[in-house]
Amino acid sequence: MKRTASAGRLFLAVVALACFALAQAAGADHSFMPKGGRALLLDLLGAPADLAQLRVITQTRRTEPQWRDFVVARKQALSERELTTLAAYLAGNLPLPDAAVKRDDLALALPPDGRDLAWNGCQNCHSLFAGYLMQERELQAWRNIFLSPFHRELKMSPQEREEFARYSAINMPIKLDDVPPDLRF
């Protein structure tokens, strides 16, 4: 049976949440790494997220500048980096397909953000720190990593690759002292 793109995104989101929950249960602290757009959106809406408000947001298409204006109008205390990360995530991933928006567990249907993709993708082959956290690259340079033979084979959609690249261009590099010692090498 052929899986649809939205089913694949949902699967990745569930896997990302499960991996994050397992890591948290194991005592791993990932708080040193900047939050991605999905996490920032859910923070913006409060816990638990207002489902009606989340539905409206996930059905809306806006440009990055328009999403920035939307977030700024909510008067939330976000850093410039967080604001940029959230606007990029919303512009790149919304609107969601109608089937996802109708779900009662809509927060789980949100596409994985750059942080999710890094935690659940990069570490499968190499150290997250050595291969990722300390690199400063422009957006196109982050896109270019997917041109190498070993990255070309990653099971990521074009949208996920773009999300990863945009998140990374905004949020990397991280300072050595901010990374827990067991993840430095």
Short mmCIF file of C-alpha atoms in Angstrom, two decimals:
data_model
loop_
_atom_site.label_atom_id
_atom_site.label_comp_id
_atom_site.label_asym_id
_atom_site.label_seq_id
_atom_site.Cartn_x
_atom_site.Cartn_y
_atom_site.Cartn_z
CA MET A 1 0.00 0.00 0.00
CA LYS A 2 1.37 3.42 -0.93
CA ARG A 3 1.80 5.91 1.93
CA THR A 4 0.72 9.46 1.35
CA ALA A 5 3.02 12.43 2.02
CA SER A 6 0.86 13.58 4.93
CA ALA A 7 0.90 10.09 6.46
CA GLY A 8 4.68 10.10 6.13
CA ARG A 9 4.93 13.48 7.84
CA LEU A 10 2.64 12.31 10.60
CA PHE A 11 4.75 9.21 11.08
CA LEU A 12 7.92 11.32 11.32
CA ALA A 13 6.27 13.69 13.80
CA VAL A 14 5.16 10.79 16.00
CA VAL A 15 8.62 9.19 15.79
CA ALA A 16 10.24 12.54 16.65
CA LEU A 17 8.00 13.01 19.66
CA ALA A 18 8.58 9.43 20.79
CA CYS A 19 12.37 9.76 20.45
CA PHE A 20 12.33 13.04 22.32
CA ALA A 21 10.21 11.49 25.08
CA LEU A 22 12.54 8.48 25.33
CA ALA A 23 15.59 10.72 25.50
CA GLN A 24 13.96 12.82 28.21
CA ALA A 25 13.03 9.70 30.14
CA ALA A 26 16.63 8.52 29.85
CA GLY A 27 17.76 11.76 31.45
CA ALA A 28 19.25 13.36 28.34
CA ASP A 29 19.01 17.13 28.43
CA HIS A 30 18.52 18.65 25.00
CA SER A 31 17.65 22.11 26.26
CA PHE A 32 20.99 23.50 25.09
CA MET A 33 19.86 23.25 21.48
CA PRO A 34 17.59 26.07 20.26
CA LYS A 35 13.92 25.22 19.96
CA GLY A 36 12.51 24.61 16.52
CA GLY A 37 9.40 26.15 15.00
CA ARG A 38 6.96 23.44 16.06
CA ALA A 39 8.02 23.74 19.70
CA LEU A 40 7.96 27.54 19.52
CA LEU A 41 4.46 27.51 18.02
CA LEU A 42 3.14 25.25 20.75
CA ASP A 43 4.83 27.46 23.38
CA LEU A 44 3.25 30.51 21.79
CA LEU A 45 -0.22 28.99 22.12
CA GLY A 46 0.33 27.79 25.69
CA ALA A 47 -0.13 24.35 27.16
CA PRO A 48 -2.33 22.71 26.26
CA ALA A 49 -2.58 24.44 22.91
CA ASP A 50 -5.96 25.96 22.08
CA LEU A 51 -7.19 23.55 19.38
CA ALA A 52 -9.48 26.09 17.69
CA GLN A 53 -6.68 28.64 17.49
CA LEU A 54 -4.20 26.02 16.28
CA ARG A 55 -6.66 24.97 13.54
CA VAL A 56 -6.94 28.54 12.29
CA ILE A 57 -3.17 28.97 12.27
CA THR A 58 -2.50 25.66 10.50
CA GLN A 59 -5.01 26.52 7.75
CA THR A 60 -3.35 29.85 6.99
CA ARG A 61 -0.76 30.61 4.34
CA ARG A 62 1.51 33.61 4.94
CA THR A 63 4.96 34.72 3.93
CA GLU A 64 7.76 34.86 6.48
CA PRO A 65 7.35 38.64 6.98
CA GLN A 66 3.60 38.17 7.44
CA TRP A 67 4.16 35.39 10.00
CA ARG A 68 6.67 37.62 11.82
CA ASP A 69 4.04 40.35 12.03
CA PHE A 70 1.48 37.82 13.28
CA VAL A 71 3.79 36.57 16.03
CA VAL A 72 4.94 40.07 17.03
CA ALA A 73 1.28 41.16 17.33
CA ARG A 74 0.77 38.40 19.94
CA LYS A 75 3.23 40.27 22.18
CA GLN A 76 5.13 37.17 23.22
CA ALA A 77 8.67 37.48 24.56
CA LEU A 78 10.70 35.82 21.83
CA SER A 79 14.30 36.49 20.94
CA GLU A 80 15.08 37.62 17.39
CA ARG A 81 16.42 34.14 16.62
CA GLU A 82 13.25 32.47 17.95
CA LEU A 83 11.04 34.87 16.00
CA THR A 84 12.97 34.17 12.81
CA THR A 85 12.90 30.40 13.43
CA LEU A 86 9.15 30.41 14.06
CA ALA A 87 8.32 32.58 11.04
CA ALA A 88 10.46 30.37 8.77
CA TYR A 89 8.80 27.21 10.11
CA LEU A 90 5.27 28.56 9.67
CA ALA A 91 5.93 29.90 6.16
CA GLY A 92 7.58 26.65 5.06
CA ASN A 93 5.13 24.18 6.56
CA LEU A 94 1.68 25.77 6.53
CA PRO A 95 -1.08 25.39 5.61
CA LEU A 96 -1.46 21.75 6.61
CA PRO A 97 -3.56 19.34 4.55
CA ASP A 98 -7.27 19.37 5.44
CA ALA A 99 -7.16 15.86 6.92
CA ALA A 100 -4.47 16.89 9.42
CA VAL A 101 -6.28 20.06 10.43
CA LYS A 102 -9.45 18.13 11.30
CA ARG A 103 -7.67 15.87 13.80
CA ASP A 104 -8.28 16.25 17.52
CA ASP A 105 -4.57 15.68 18.14
CA LEU A 106 -3.54 18.37 15.69
CA ALA A 107 -0.36 19.21 17.63
CA LEU A 108 0.95 15.74 16.71
CA ALA A 109 0.21 16.38 13.03
CA LEU A 110 2.51 19.39 12.89
CA PRO A 111 5.54 18.64 10.74
CA PRO A 112 8.83 18.05 12.55
CA ASP A 113 10.90 21.19 12.95
CA GLY A 114 14.62 21.61 12.31
CA ARG A 115 15.58 20.61 15.83
CA ASP A 116 13.47 17.43 15.57
CA LEU A 117 15.02 16.58 12.22
CA ALA A 118 18.55 17.12 13.57
CA TRP A 119 18.01 15.00 16.68
CA ASN A 120 16.33 12.19 14.80
CA GLY A 121 18.36 12.23 11.60
CA CYS A 122 21.92 13.42 12.03
CA GLN A 123 22.78 11.30 15.04
CA ASN A 124 21.98 8.08 13.20
CA CYS A 125 25.24 8.37 11.25
CA HIS A 126 27.54 10.75 13.08
CA SER A 127 27.87 12.79 16.22
CA LEU A 128 25.37 15.61 16.30
CA PHE A 129 28.03 17.90 17.75
CA ALA A 130 30.90 17.11 15.42
CA GLY A 131 28.82 17.18 12.27
CA TYR A 132 26.39 19.92 13.03
CA LEU A 133 26.30 22.13 16.09
CA MET A 134 29.56 24.00 15.56
CA GLN A 135 29.09 24.79 11.87
CA GLU A 136 28.18 28.26 10.69
CA ARG A 137 26.82 28.22 7.15
CA GLU A 138 24.57 30.34 5.01
CA LEU A 139 21.20 28.88 3.98
CA GLN A 140 22.41 27.62 0.59
CA ALA A 141 25.41 25.93 2.19
CA TRP A 142 23.06 24.02 4.52
CA ARG A 143 20.97 23.03 1.51
CA ASN A 144 24.12 21.83 -0.24
CA ILE A 145 24.84 19.18 2.39
CA PHE A 146 22.02 17.17 0.85
CA LEU A 147 23.92 17.00 -2.44
CA SER A 148 26.59 14.65 -1.08
CA PRO A 149 26.01 10.97 -1.93
CA PHE A 150 25.46 9.84 1.66
CA HIS A 151 23.03 12.70 2.45
CA ARG A 152 21.18 12.34 -0.85
CA GLU A 153 19.93 8.95 0.36
CA LEU A 154 18.31 10.30 3.54
CA LYS A 155 14.61 9.60 3.78
CA MET A 156 13.61 13.26 4.04
CA SER A 157 11.12 15.10 1.89
CA PRO A 158 12.20 18.28 0.09
CA GLN A 159 10.14 20.24 2.62
CA GLU A 160 11.96 18.58 5.54
CA ARG A 161 15.34 19.26 3.95
CA GLU A 162 14.40 22.91 3.57
CA GLU A 163 13.16 23.04 7.18
CA PHE A 164 16.42 21.55 8.41
CA ALA A 165 18.48 23.97 6.31
CA ARG A 166 16.53 27.06 7.40
CA TYR A 167 16.61 26.08 11.08
CA SER A 168 20.35 25.42 10.88
CA ALA A 169 21.15 28.66 9.06
CA ILE A 170 19.29 30.60 11.75
CA ASN A 171 20.40 28.71 14.85
CA MET A 172 23.92 27.42 14.25
CA PRO A 173 26.64 27.49 15.44
CA ILE A 174 26.31 26.77 19.12
CA LYS A 175 29.18 27.60 21.49
CA LEU A 176 31.25 24.69 22.77
CA ASP A 177 30.49 25.57 26.40
CA ASP A 178 26.74 25.31 25.75
CA VAL A 179 26.95 21.68 24.64
CA PRO A 180 26.90 19.00 27.37
CA PRO A 181 30.33 17.31 27.65
CA ASP A 182 29.01 13.89 26.57
CA LEU A 183 27.81 15.33 23.25
CA ARG A 184 30.90 17.37 22.39
CA PHE A 185 32.73 14.72 20.36
#
